Amino acid sequence: AIGNAVADEVATRKDGFVALAVHGNGLFSARFPVNGNPLPESNLTVAYLLDDVEANENDEDLVIDITGLFVQSQGLPISIEVINSNPDLVTADLSGNILTISYAEDSLGQATIGLIASSGQEQVSEGFNITLLPAINASEIVVAGITRG
């Protein structure tokens, strides 16, 4: 384990592969055989991690190119599902390899966007948090200690 995590769900496939549904702070990674079966080799992987996002309310849409995020080593097709923990705050639209995040007008808060890649019977996921903060209006900035020459 890297960080701390809680396993919500554990599932075992026929070939002995164990999948954990985990949430918490950090990443979780483990491989172990079940019932003496050899470990299956994963053909579907996550190539890189997505950074969390901080944006101001009423910001323009965020466009993220996720080309190469998921890799299928045998060249099989990959389907990607988008999940959104707070669709009232942000919308997430995936078109090809372009993920577009739109923000609800005059809204503050946090959402988690997850991308779940599937290929055959394999599934991997990657996600990130979005935090919408109050916008700073330049006309409201008060500067102390202004010196006039």
mmCIF file of N, CA and C in Angstrom:
data_model
loop_
_atom_site.group_PDB
_atom_site.id
_atom_site.type_symbol
_atom_site.label_atom_id
_atom_site.label_comp_id
_atom_site.label_asym_id
_atom_site.label_seq_id
_atom_site.Cartn_x
_atom_site.Cartn_y
_atom_site.Cartn_z
ATOM 1 N N ALA A 1 0.839 -1.185 0.000
ATOM 2 C CA ALA A 1 0.000 0.000 0.000
ATOM 3 C C ALA A 1 0.877 1.239 0.000
ATOM 4 N N ILE A 2 0.428 2.243 -0.706
ATOM 5 C CA ILE A 2 1.092 3.531 -0.746
ATOM 6 C C ILE A 2 0.051 4.517 -0.227
ATOM 7 N N GLY A 3 0.260 5.113 0.928
ATOM 8 C CA GLY A 3 -0.762 5.947 1.551
ATOM 9 C C GLY A 3 -1.693 5.063 2.355
ATOM 10 N N ASN A 4 -2.882 5.559 2.649
ATOM 11 C CA ASN A 4 -3.839 4.730 3.363
ATOM 12 C C ASN A 4 -5.110 4.618 2.539
ATOM 13 N N ALA A 5 -5.693 3.429 2.518
ATOM 14 C CA ALA A 5 -6.853 3.162 1.685
ATOM 15 C C ALA A 5 -7.776 2.182 2.389
ATOM 16 N N VAL A 6 -9.045 2.204 1.989
ATOM 17 C CA VAL A 6 -10.045 1.305 2.530
ATOM 18 C C VAL A 6 -10.604 0.491 1.373
ATOM 19 N N ALA A 7 -10.628 -0.841 1.521
ATOM 20 C CA ALA A 7 -11.164 -1.715 0.479
ATOM 21 C C ALA A 7 -12.664 -1.855 0.690
ATOM 22 N N ASP A 8 -13.455 -1.315 -0.265
ATOM 23 C CA ASP A 8 -14.916 -1.409 -0.194
ATOM 24 C C ASP A 8 -15.433 -2.730 -0.737
ATOM 25 N N GLU A 9 -14.736 -3.263 -1.714
ATOM 26 C CA GLU A 9 -15.227 -4.447 -2.405
ATOM 27 C C GLU A 9 -14.052 -5.290 -2.877
ATOM 28 N N VAL A 10 -14.194 -6.609 -2.749
ATOM 29 C CA VAL A 10 -13.182 -7.532 -3.230
ATOM 30 C C VAL A 10 -13.882 -8.542 -4.136
ATOM 31 N N ALA A 11 -13.362 -8.740 -5.348
ATOM 32 C CA ALA A 11 -13.950 -9.701 -6.284
ATOM 33 C C ALA A 11 -12.839 -10.587 -6.832
ATOM 34 N N THR A 12 -13.140 -11.872 -7.012
ATOM 35 C CA THR A 12 -12.183 -12.827 -7.565
ATOM 36 C C THR A 12 -12.735 -13.382 -8.871
ATOM 37 N N ARG A 13 -11.935 -13.271 -9.957
ATOM 38 C CA ARG A 13 -12.333 -13.854 -11.232
ATOM 39 C C ARG A 13 -12.069 -15.351 -11.219
ATOM 40 N N LYS A 14 -12.551 -16.043 -12.258
ATOM 41 C CA LYS A 14 -12.347 -17.493 -12.374
ATOM 42 C C LYS A 14 -10.879 -17.869 -12.432
ATOM 43 N N ASP A 15 -10.035 -16.988 -13.020
ATOM 44 C CA ASP A 15 -8.619 -17.305 -13.152
ATOM 45 C C ASP A 15 -7.826 -16.990 -11.883
ATOM 46 N N GLY A 16 -8.509 -16.517 -10.826
ATOM 47 C CA GLY A 16 -7.831 -16.245 -9.564
ATOM 48 C C GLY A 16 -7.394 -14.801 -9.387
ATOM 49 N N PHE A 17 -7.610 -13.970 -10.397
ATOM 50 C CA PHE A 17 -7.238 -12.560 -10.279
ATOM 51 C C PHE A 17 -8.163 -11.888 -9.273
ATOM 52 N N VAL A 18 -7.606 -11.150 -8.333
ATOM 53 C CA VAL A 18 -8.390 -10.476 -7.301
ATOM 54 C C VAL A 18 -8.409 -8.984 -7.598
ATOM 55 N N ALA A 19 -9.608 -8.402 -7.608
ATOM 56 C CA ALA A 19 -9.760 -6.960 -7.830
ATOM 57 C C ALA A 19 -10.316 -6.337 -6.555
ATOM 58 N N LEU A 20 -9.725 -5.204 -6.169
ATOM 59 C CA LEU A 20 -10.181 -4.476 -4.990
ATOM 60 C C LEU A 20 -10.726 -3.124 -5.422
ATOM 61 N N ALA A 21 -11.877 -2.741 -4.869
ATOM 62 C CA ALA A 21 -12.391 -1.384 -5.038
ATOM 63 C C ALA A 21 -11.917 -0.615 -3.817
ATOM 64 N N VAL A 22 -11.036 0.344 -4.039
ATOM 65 C CA VAL A 22 -10.353 1.012 -2.922
ATOM 66 C C VAL A 22 -10.552 2.516 -3.029
ATOM 67 N N HIS A 23 -10.762 3.154 -1.879
ATOM 68 C CA HIS A 23 -10.758 4.608 -1.847
ATOM 69 C C HIS A 23 -9.970 5.059 -0.638
ATOM 70 N N GLY A 24 -9.476 6.250 -0.679
ATOM 71 C CA GLY A 24 -8.706 6.775 0.446
ATOM 72 C C GLY A 24 -7.617 7.699 -0.040
ATOM 73 N N ASN A 25 -6.603 7.828 0.757
ATOM 74 C CA ASN A 25 -5.508 8.743 0.454
ATOM 75 C C ASN A 25 -4.330 7.931 -0.062
ATOM 76 N N GLY A 26 -4.069 8.019 -1.340
ATOM 77 C CA GLY A 26 -2.918 7.317 -1.894
ATOM 78 C C GLY A 26 -3.317 6.259 -2.896
ATOM 79 N N LEU A 27 -2.346 5.481 -3.301
ATOM 80 C CA LEU A 27 -2.538 4.413 -4.269
ATOM 81 C C LEU A 27 -2.385 3.077 -3.578
ATOM 82 N N PHE A 28 -2.991 2.064 -4.117
ATOM 83 C CA PHE A 28 -2.856 0.725 -3.574
ATOM 84 C C PHE A 28 -2.433 -0.192 -4.703
ATOM 85 N N SER A 29 -1.432 -1.008 -4.447
ATOM 86 C CA SER A 29 -0.968 -1.927 -5.467
ATOM 87 C C SER A 29 -0.510 -3.215 -4.795
ATOM 88 N N ALA A 30 -1.033 -4.332 -5.261
ATOM 89 C CA ALA A 30 -0.612 -5.618 -4.696
ATOM 90 C C ALA A 30 -0.870 -6.717 -5.723
ATOM 91 N N ARG A 31 -0.041 -7.731 -5.696
ATOM 92 C CA ARG A 31 -0.223 -8.918 -6.537
ATOM 93 C C ARG A 31 0.053 -10.135 -5.687
ATOM 94 N N PHE A 32 -0.856 -11.087 -5.712
ATOM 95 C CA PHE A 32 -0.640 -12.318 -4.976
ATOM 96 C C PHE A 32 -1.473 -13.428 -5.603
ATOM 97 N N PRO A 33 -0.961 -14.649 -5.606
ATOM 98 C CA PRO A 33 -1.721 -15.765 -6.186
ATOM 99 C C PRO A 33 -2.836 -16.218 -5.245
ATOM 100 N N VAL A 34 -3.909 -16.724 -5.829
ATOM 101 C CA VAL A 34 -5.025 -17.258 -5.062
ATOM 102 C C VAL A 34 -5.190 -18.716 -5.450
ATOM 103 N N ASN A 35 -5.324 -19.583 -4.464
ATOM 104 C CA ASN A 35 -5.529 -21.019 -4.691
ATOM 105 C C ASN A 35 -4.424 -21.643 -5.536
ATOM 106 N N GLY A 36 -3.215 -21.138 -5.437
ATOM 107 C CA GLY A 36 -2.083 -21.716 -6.151
ATOM 108 C C GLY A 36 -2.049 -21.428 -7.634
ATOM 109 N N ASN A 37 -2.986 -20.647 -8.156
ATOM 110 C CA ASN A 37 -2.976 -20.300 -9.581
ATOM 111 C C ASN A 37 -1.847 -19.307 -9.850
ATOM 112 N N PRO A 38 -1.206 -19.397 -10.998
ATOM 113 C CA PRO A 38 -0.184 -18.394 -11.320
ATOM 114 C C PRO A 38 -0.842 -17.022 -11.517
ATOM 115 N N LEU A 39 -0.070 -15.996 -11.276
ATOM 116 C CA LEU A 39 -0.597 -14.641 -11.450
ATOM 117 C C LEU A 39 -0.817 -14.352 -12.928
ATOM 118 N N PRO A 40 -1.992 -13.826 -13.265
ATOM 119 C CA PRO A 40 -2.198 -13.452 -14.665
ATOM 120 C C PRO A 40 -1.416 -12.181 -14.969
ATOM 121 N N GLU A 41 -0.951 -12.070 -16.189
ATOM 122 C CA GLU A 41 -0.251 -10.859 -16.620
ATOM 123 C C GLU A 41 -1.273 -9.854 -17.133
ATOM 124 N N SER A 42 -1.180 -8.649 -16.656
ATOM 125 C CA SER A 42 -2.094 -7.599 -17.078
ATOM 126 C C SER A 42 -1.664 -7.054 -18.433
ATOM 127 N N ASN A 43 -2.627 -6.958 -19.355
ATOM 128 C CA ASN A 43 -2.361 -6.391 -20.671
ATOM 129 C C ASN A 43 -2.843 -4.947 -20.772
ATOM 130 N N LEU A 44 -3.648 -4.519 -19.808
ATOM 131 C CA LEU A 44 -4.202 -3.175 -19.795
ATOM 132 C C LEU A 44 -3.616 -2.435 -18.602
ATOM 133 N N THR A 45 -2.982 -1.291 -18.849
ATOM 134 C CA THR A 45 -2.316 -0.553 -17.780
ATOM 135 C C THR A 45 -2.588 0.944 -17.900
ATOM 136 N N VAL A 46 -2.307 1.644 -16.792
ATOM 137 C CA VAL A 46 -2.361 3.104 -16.763
ATOM 138 C C VAL A 46 -0.935 3.605 -16.964
ATOM 139 N N ALA A 47 -0.713 4.446 -17.972
ATOM 140 C CA ALA A 47 0.636 4.891 -18.328
ATOM 141 C C ALA A 47 1.122 6.056 -17.467
ATOM 142 N N TYR A 48 0.219 6.907 -16.998
ATOM 143 C CA TYR A 48 0.615 8.058 -16.187
ATOM 144 C C TYR A 48 -0.571 8.483 -15.326
ATOM 145 N N LEU A 49 -0.297 9.276 -14.303
ATOM 146 C CA LEU A 49 -1.341 9.762 -13.406
ATOM 147 C C LEU A 49 -1.790 11.152 -13.833
ATOM 148 N N LEU A 50 -3.058 11.432 -13.600
ATOM 149 C CA LEU A 50 -3.607 12.753 -13.899
ATOM 150 C C LEU A 50 -3.518 13.631 -12.657
ATOM 151 N N ASP A 51 -3.135 14.890 -12.829
ATOM 152 C CA ASP A 51 -3.011 15.822 -11.713
ATOM 153 C C ASP A 51 -4.379 16.339 -11.280
ATOM 154 N N ASP A 52 -4.497 16.628 -9.978
ATOM 155 C CA ASP A 52 -5.683 17.299 -9.477
ATOM 156 C C ASP A 52 -5.734 18.705 -10.058
ATOM 157 N N VAL A 53 -6.945 19.275 -10.113
ATOM 158 C CA VAL A 53 -7.159 20.577 -10.740
ATOM 159 C C VAL A 53 -7.788 21.539 -9.747
ATOM 160 N N GLU A 54 -7.259 22.763 -9.685
ATOM 161 C CA GLU A 54 -7.906 23.860 -8.965
ATOM 162 C C GLU A 54 -8.281 24.899 -10.007
ATOM 163 N N ALA A 55 -9.544 25.319 -9.995
ATOM 164 C CA ALA A 55 -10.023 26.313 -10.945
ATOM 165 C C ALA A 55 -10.859 27.333 -10.193
ATOM 166 N N ASN A 56 -11.050 28.476 -10.807
ATOM 167 C CA ASN A 56 -11.900 29.508 -10.227
ATOM 168 C C ASN A 56 -13.307 29.391 -10.783
ATOM 169 N N GLU A 57 -14.278 29.788 -9.979
ATOM 170 C CA GLU A 57 -15.656 29.750 -10.464
ATOM 171 C C GLU A 57 -15.743 30.533 -11.771
ATOM 172 N N ASN A 58 -16.572 30.043 -12.666
ATOM 173 C CA ASN A 58 -16.828 30.657 -13.974
ATOM 174 C C ASN A 58 -15.625 30.632 -14.910
ATOM 175 N N ASP A 59 -14.604 29.820 -14.624
ATOM 176 C CA ASP A 59 -13.488 29.649 -15.560
ATOM 177 C C ASP A 59 -13.989 29.029 -16.863
ATOM 178 N N GLU A 60 -13.189 29.193 -17.909
ATOM 179 C CA GLU A 60 -13.474 28.554 -19.193
ATOM 180 C C GLU A 60 -13.345 27.035 -19.030
ATOM 181 N N ASP A 61 -13.875 26.297 -19.991
ATOM 182 C CA ASP A 61 -13.774 24.836 -19.971
ATOM 183 C C ASP A 61 -12.312 24.403 -19.909
ATOM 184 N N LEU A 62 -12.077 23.293 -19.247
ATOM 185 C CA LEU A 62 -10.755 22.677 -19.186
ATOM 186 C C LEU A 62 -10.731 21.537 -20.194
ATOM 187 N N VAL A 63 -9.721 21.518 -21.063
ATOM 188 C CA VAL A 63 -9.597 20.474 -22.075
ATOM 189 C C VAL A 63 -8.340 19.667 -21.758
ATOM 190 N N ILE A 64 -8.511 18.347 -21.613
ATOM 191 C CA ILE A 64 -7.401 17.454 -21.270
ATOM 192 C C ILE A 64 -7.278 16.391 -22.358
ATOM 193 N N ASP A 65 -6.092 16.272 -22.930
ATOM 194 C CA ASP A 65 -5.816 15.230 -23.920
ATOM 195 C C ASP A 65 -5.329 13.991 -23.168
ATOM 196 N N ILE A 66 -6.090 12.915 -23.217
ATOM 197 C CA ILE A 66 -5.720 11.695 -22.483
ATOM 198 C C ILE A 66 -5.098 10.641 -23.403
ATOM 199 N N THR A 67 -4.588 11.075 -24.541
ATOM 200 C CA THR A 67 -3.929 10.142 -25.456
ATOM 201 C C THR A 67 -2.820 9.397 -24.714
ATOM 202 N N GLY A 68 -2.823 8.084 -24.802
ATOM 203 C CA GLY A 68 -1.784 7.265 -24.184
ATOM 204 C C GLY A 68 -1.953 7.029 -22.698
ATOM 205 N N LEU A 69 -3.047 7.529 -22.094
ATOM 206 C CA LEU A 69 -3.262 7.312 -20.657
ATOM 207 C C LEU A 69 -3.408 5.823 -20.350
ATOM 208 N N PHE A 70 -4.150 5.122 -21.179
ATOM 209 C CA PHE A 70 -4.338 3.674 -21.014
ATOM 210 C C PHE A 70 -3.639 2.958 -22.159
ATOM 211 N N VAL A 71 -2.954 1.862 -21.823
ATOM 212 C CA VAL A 71 -2.191 1.101 -22.814
ATOM 213 C C VAL A 71 -2.641 -0.353 -22.768
ATOM 214 N N GLN A 72 -2.961 -0.905 -23.937
ATOM 215 C CA GLN A 72 -3.309 -2.318 -24.072
ATOM 216 C C GLN A 72 -2.168 -2.966 -24.844
ATOM 217 N N SER A 73 -1.352 -3.780 -24.151
ATOM 218 C CA SER A 73 -0.108 -4.292 -24.735
ATOM 219 C C SER A 73 -0.318 -5.208 -25.937
ATOM 220 N N GLN A 74 -1.508 -5.762 -26.103
ATOM 221 C CA GLN A 74 -1.775 -6.630 -27.256
ATOM 222 C C GLN A 74 -2.450 -5.877 -28.393
ATOM 223 N N GLY A 75 -2.624 -4.565 -28.228
ATOM 224 C CA GLY A 75 -3.230 -3.753 -29.278
ATOM 225 C C GLY A 75 -4.734 -3.907 -29.405
ATOM 226 N N LEU A 76 -5.376 -4.522 -28.426
ATOM 227 C CA LEU A 76 -6.828 -4.690 -28.471
ATOM 228 C C LEU A 76 -7.511 -3.359 -28.185
ATOM 229 N N PRO A 77 -8.752 -3.198 -28.637
ATOM 230 C CA PRO A 77 -9.455 -1.933 -28.409
ATOM 231 C C PRO A 77 -9.711 -1.691 -26.922
ATOM 232 N N ILE A 78 -9.734 -0.402 -26.566
ATOM 233 C CA ILE A 78 -9.983 0.023 -25.182
ATOM 234 C C ILE A 78 -11.227 0.905 -25.191
ATOM 235 N N SER A 79 -12.179 0.599 -24.318
ATOM 236 C CA SER A 79 -13.327 1.492 -24.145
ATOM 237 C C SER A 79 -13.134 2.227 -22.816
ATOM 238 N N ILE A 80 -13.555 3.487 -22.778
ATOM 239 C CA ILE A 80 -13.360 4.310 -21.585
ATOM 240 C C ILE A 80 -14.701 4.872 -21.139
ATOM 241 N N GLU A 81 -15.002 4.681 -19.860
ATOM 242 C CA GLU A 81 -16.211 5.219 -19.238
ATOM 243 C C GLU A 81 -15.799 6.349 -18.305
ATOM 244 N N VAL A 82 -16.563 7.430 -18.304
ATOM 245 C CA VAL A 82 -16.302 8.567 -17.423
ATOM 246 C C VAL A 82 -17.314 8.553 -16.289
ATOM 247 N N ILE A 83 -16.811 8.674 -15.050
ATOM 248 C CA ILE A 83 -17.700 8.808 -13.898
ATOM 249 C C ILE A 83 -17.419 10.162 -13.240
ATOM 250 N N ASN A 84 -18.451 10.723 -12.616
ATOM 251 C CA ASN A 84 -18.379 12.065 -12.070
ATOM 252 C C ASN A 84 -19.106 12.073 -10.724
ATOM 253 N N SER A 85 -18.406 12.429 -9.661
ATOM 254 C CA SER A 85 -19.003 12.418 -8.331
ATOM 255 C C SER A 85 -19.930 13.602 -8.071
ATOM 256 N N ASN A 86 -19.845 14.654 -8.898
ATOM 257 C CA ASN A 86 -20.648 15.845 -8.642
ATOM 258 C C ASN A 86 -21.075 16.498 -9.964
ATOM 259 N N PRO A 87 -22.031 15.864 -10.685
ATOM 260 C CA PRO A 87 -22.445 16.402 -11.984
ATOM 261 C C PRO A 87 -23.164 17.743 -11.896
ATOM 262 N N ASP A 88 -23.609 18.155 -10.704
ATOM 263 C CA ASP A 88 -24.209 19.480 -10.561
ATOM 264 C C ASP A 88 -23.143 20.577 -10.571
ATOM 265 N N LEU A 89 -21.904 20.228 -10.257
ATOM 266 C CA LEU A 89 -20.802 21.197 -10.212
ATOM 267 C C LEU A 89 -20.015 21.238 -11.515
ATOM 268 N N VAL A 90 -19.698 20.068 -12.065
ATOM 269 C CA VAL A 90 -18.938 19.984 -13.309
ATOM 270 C C VAL A 90 -19.555 18.935 -14.217
ATOM 271 N N THR A 91 -19.355 19.105 -15.511
ATOM 272 C CA THR A 91 -19.707 18.056 -16.457
ATOM 273 C C THR A 91 -18.416 17.595 -17.119
ATOM 274 N N ALA A 92 -18.363 16.336 -17.439
ATOM 275 C CA ALA A 92 -17.183 15.750 -18.068
ATOM 276 C C ALA A 92 -17.637 15.027 -19.331
ATOM 277 N N ASP A 93 -17.088 15.446 -20.473
ATOM 278 C CA ASP A 93 -17.458 14.867 -21.752
ATOM 279 C C ASP A 93 -16.205 14.331 -22.434
ATOM 280 N N LEU A 94 -16.223 13.058 -22.778
ATOM 281 C CA LEU A 94 -15.091 12.436 -23.466
ATOM 282 C C LEU A 94 -15.450 12.224 -24.929
ATOM 283 N N SER A 95 -14.663 12.837 -25.818
ATOM 284 C CA SER A 95 -14.843 12.676 -27.248
ATOM 285 C C SER A 95 -13.505 12.246 -27.826
ATOM 286 N N GLY A 96 -13.407 10.981 -28.206
ATOM 287 C CA GLY A 96 -12.119 10.432 -28.636
ATOM 288 C C GLY A 96 -11.172 10.441 -27.455
ATOM 289 N N ASN A 97 -10.030 11.106 -27.609
ATOM 290 C CA ASN A 97 -9.057 11.215 -26.514
ATOM 291 C C ASN A 97 -9.102 12.573 -25.817
ATOM 292 N N ILE A 98 -10.135 13.367 -26.089
ATOM 293 C CA ILE A 98 -10.249 14.699 -25.497
ATOM 294 C C ILE A 98 -11.337 14.687 -24.428
ATOM 295 N N LEU A 99 -10.921 14.993 -23.196
ATOM 296 C CA LEU A 99 -11.837 15.100 -22.059
ATOM 297 C C LEU A 99 -12.072 16.584 -21.802
ATOM 298 N N THR A 100 -13.332 17.012 -21.887
ATOM 299 C CA THR A 100 -13.675 18.413 -21.656
ATOM 300 C C THR A 100 -14.452 18.528 -20.356
ATOM 301 N N ILE A 101 -13.935 19.372 -19.460
ATOM 302 C CA ILE A 101 -14.572 19.621 -18.169
ATOM 303 C C ILE A 101 -15.206 21.011 -18.217
ATOM 304 N N SER A 102 -16.503 21.090 -17.956
ATOM 305 C CA SER A 102 -17.221 22.364 -17.910
ATOM 306 C C SER A 102 -17.702 22.588 -16.485
ATOM 307 N N TYR A 103 -17.647 23.844 -16.057
ATOM 308 C CA TYR A 103 -18.010 24.197 -14.685
ATOM 309 C C TYR A 103 -19.387 24.851 -14.644
ATOM 310 N N ALA A 104 -20.175 24.504 -13.617
ATOM 311 C CA ALA A 104 -21.471 25.152 -13.419
ATOM 312 C C ALA A 104 -21.238 26.617 -13.054
ATOM 313 N N GLU A 105 -22.068 27.482 -13.578
ATOM 314 C CA GLU A 105 -21.908 28.920 -13.359
ATOM 315 C C GLU A 105 -22.102 29.278 -11.888
ATOM 316 N N ASP A 106 -21.236 30.157 -11.390
ATOM 317 C CA ASP A 106 -21.322 30.696 -10.020
ATOM 318 C C ASP A 106 -21.365 29.593 -8.963
ATOM 319 N N SER A 107 -20.574 28.546 -9.153
ATOM 320 C CA SER A 107 -20.580 27.412 -8.226
ATOM 321 C C SER A 107 -19.205 27.171 -7.630
ATOM 322 N N LEU A 108 -19.192 26.700 -6.388
ATOM 323 C CA LEU A 108 -17.966 26.346 -5.674
ATOM 324 C C LEU A 108 -18.108 24.921 -5.162
ATOM 325 N N GLY A 109 -16.984 24.237 -5.004
ATOM 326 C CA GLY A 109 -17.044 22.889 -4.445
ATOM 327 C C GLY A 109 -15.998 21.979 -5.040
ATOM 328 N N GLN A 110 -16.237 20.668 -4.868
ATOM 329 C CA GLN A 110 -15.270 19.680 -5.321
ATOM 330 C C GLN A 110 -15.987 18.533 -6.021
ATOM 331 N N ALA A 111 -15.315 17.988 -7.033
ATOM 332 C CA ALA A 111 -15.810 16.823 -7.759
ATOM 333 C C ALA A 111 -14.635 15.902 -8.046
ATOM 334 N N THR A 112 -14.927 14.637 -8.187
ATOM 335 C CA THR A 112 -13.926 13.655 -8.593
ATOM 336 C C THR A 112 -14.351 13.086 -9.936
ATOM 337 N N ILE A 113 -13.427 13.117 -10.884
ATOM 338 C CA ILE A 113 -13.669 12.562 -12.213
ATOM 339 C C ILE A 113 -12.864 11.271 -12.315
ATOM 340 N N GLY A 114 -13.519 10.197 -12.708
ATOM 341 C CA GLY A 114 -12.856 8.909 -12.887
ATOM 342 C C GLY A 114 -12.969 8.449 -14.320
ATOM 343 N N LEU A 115 -11.906 7.857 -14.820
ATOM 344 C CA LEU A 115 -11.895 7.261 -16.149
ATOM 345 C C LEU A 115 -11.649 5.768 -15.968
ATOM 346 N N ILE A 116 -12.589 4.960 -16.417
ATOM 347 C CA ILE A 116 -12.476 3.513 -16.277
ATOM 348 C C ILE A 116 -12.274 2.919 -17.664
ATOM 349 N N ALA A 117 -11.102 2.314 -17.868
ATOM 350 C CA ALA A 117 -10.775 1.710 -19.160
ATOM 351 C C ALA A 117 -11.036 0.209 -19.097
ATOM 352 N N SER A 118 -11.643 -0.314 -20.135
ATOM 353 C CA SER A 118 -11.920 -1.745 -20.230
ATOM 354 C C SER A 118 -11.418 -2.279 -21.558
ATOM 355 N N SER A 119 -10.870 -3.486 -21.517
ATOM 356 C CA SER A 119 -10.448 -4.188 -22.723
ATOM 357 C C SER A 119 -10.589 -5.670 -22.434
ATOM 358 N N GLY A 120 -11.495 -6.321 -23.145
ATOM 359 C CA GLY A 120 -11.776 -7.721 -22.831
ATOM 360 C C GLY A 120 -12.334 -7.802 -21.418
ATOM 361 N N GLN A 121 -11.739 -8.672 -20.580
ATOM 362 C CA GLN A 121 -12.183 -8.806 -19.192
ATOM 363 C C GLN A 121 -11.368 -7.950 -18.232
ATOM 364 N N GLU A 122 -10.418 -7.182 -18.755
ATOM 365 C CA GLU A 122 -9.576 -6.347 -17.902
ATOM 366 C C GLU A 122 -10.155 -4.949 -17.754
ATOM 367 N N GLN A 123 -9.880 -4.365 -16.594
ATOM 368 C CA GLN A 123 -10.352 -3.024 -16.310
ATOM 369 C C GLN A 123 -9.335 -2.323 -15.419
ATOM 370 N N VAL A 124 -9.000 -1.068 -15.745
ATOM 371 C CA VAL A 124 -8.147 -0.230 -14.902
ATOM 372 C C VAL A 124 -8.784 1.154 -14.853
ATOM 373 N N SER A 125 -8.348 1.957 -13.889
ATOM 374 C CA SER A 125 -8.934 3.287 -13.791
ATOM 375 C C SER A 125 -7.905 4.312 -13.337
ATOM 376 N N GLU A 126 -8.207 5.558 -13.634
ATOM 377 C CA GLU A 126 -7.424 6.701 -13.194
ATOM 378 C C GLU A 126 -8.406 7.846 -12.980
ATOM 379 N N GLY A 127 -8.087 8.705 -12.034
ATOM 380 C CA GLY A 127 -8.988 9.804 -11.756
ATOM 381 C C GLY A 127 -8.265 10.988 -11.156
ATOM 382 N N PHE A 128 -9.024 12.053 -10.964
ATOM 383 C CA PHE A 128 -8.466 13.270 -10.376
ATOM 384 C C PHE A 128 -9.585 14.071 -9.728
ATOM 385 N N ASN A 129 -9.192 14.952 -8.825
ATOM 386 C CA ASN A 129 -10.134 15.829 -8.137
ATOM 387 C C ASN A 129 -10.122 17.203 -8.782
ATOM 388 N N ILE A 130 -11.285 17.836 -8.797
ATOM 389 C CA ILE A 130 -11.413 19.209 -9.265
ATOM 390 C C ILE A 130 -11.979 20.027 -8.107
ATOM 391 N N THR A 131 -11.317 21.132 -7.778
ATOM 392 C CA THR A 131 -11.808 22.034 -6.742
ATOM 393 C C THR A 131 -12.077 23.387 -7.381
ATOM 394 N N LEU A 132 -13.325 23.862 -7.241
ATOM 395 C CA LEU A 132 -13.687 25.186 -7.748
ATOM 396 C C LEU A 132 -13.633 26.174 -6.592
ATOM 397 N N LEU A 133 -12.814 27.204 -6.772
ATOM 398 C CA LEU A 133 -12.570 28.216 -5.748
ATOM 399 C C LEU A 133 -13.218 29.531 -6.157
ATOM 400 N N PRO A 134 -13.444 30.435 -5.187
ATOM 401 C CA PRO A 134 -14.005 31.747 -5.544
ATOM 402 C C PRO A 134 -13.072 32.493 -6.488
ATOM 403 N N ALA A 135 -13.657 33.144 -7.475
ATOM 404 C CA ALA A 135 -12.871 33.947 -8.413
ATOM 405 C C ALA A 135 -12.427 35.229 -7.715
ATOM 406 N N ILE A 136 -11.242 35.684 -8.056
ATOM 407 C CA ILE A 136 -10.728 36.934 -7.506
ATOM 408 C C ILE A 136 -11.017 38.029 -8.519
ATOM 409 N N ASN A 137 -11.762 39.023 -8.089
ATOM 410 C CA ASN A 137 -12.107 40.141 -8.951
ATOM 411 C C ASN A 137 -11.051 41.217 -8.767
ATOM 412 N N ALA A 138 -10.372 41.590 -9.833
ATOM 413 C CA ALA A 138 -9.271 42.562 -9.754
ATOM 414 C C ALA A 138 -9.715 43.883 -9.157
ATOM 415 N N SER A 139 -10.977 44.268 -9.349
ATOM 416 C CA SER A 139 -11.448 45.543 -8.805
ATOM 417 C C SER A 139 -11.638 45.485 -7.291
ATOM 418 N N GLU A 140 -11.624 44.286 -6.709
ATOM 419 C CA GLU A 140 -11.814 44.142 -5.273
ATOM 420 C C GLU A 140 -10.502 43.985 -4.514
ATOM 421 N N ILE A 141 -9.379 43.970 -5.215
ATOM 422 C CA ILE A 141 -8.089 43.786 -4.568
ATOM 423 C C ILE A 141 -7.667 45.089 -3.901
ATOM 424 N N VAL A 142 -7.343 44.997 -2.624
ATOM 425 C CA VAL A 142 -6.898 46.162 -1.869
ATOM 426 C C VAL A 142 -5.399 46.017 -1.672
ATOM 427 N N VAL A 143 -4.657 47.027 -2.089
ATOM 428 C CA VAL A 143 -3.205 46.979 -1.964
ATOM 429 C C VAL A 143 -2.803 47.931 -0.825
ATOM 430 N N ALA A 144 -2.112 47.379 0.153
ATOM 431 C CA ALA A 144 -1.657 48.196 1.293
ATOM 432 C C ALA A 144 -0.262 48.706 1.024
ATOM 433 N N GLY A 145 0.045 49.871 1.574
ATOM 434 C CA GLY A 145 1.397 50.406 1.500
ATOM 435 C C GLY A 145 1.795 50.943 0.152
ATOM 436 N N ILE A 146 0.859 51.546 -0.566
ATOM 437 C CA ILE A 146 1.191 52.098 -1.888
ATOM 438 C C ILE A 146 2.020 53.362 -1.670
ATOM 439 N N THR A 147 3.131 53.475 -2.348
ATOM 440 C CA THR A 147 4.015 54.641 -2.273
ATOM 441 C C THR A 147 3.913 55.427 -3.556
ATOM 442 N N ARG A 148 3.659 56.687 -3.423
ATOM 443 C CA ARG A 148 3.577 57.535 -4.613
ATOM 444 C C ARG A 148 4.856 58.326 -4.746
ATOM 445 N N GLY A 149 5.380 58.434 -5.946
ATOM 446 C CA GLY A 149 6.659 59.088 -6.188
ATOM 447 C C GLY A 149 6.594 60.480 -6.501
#
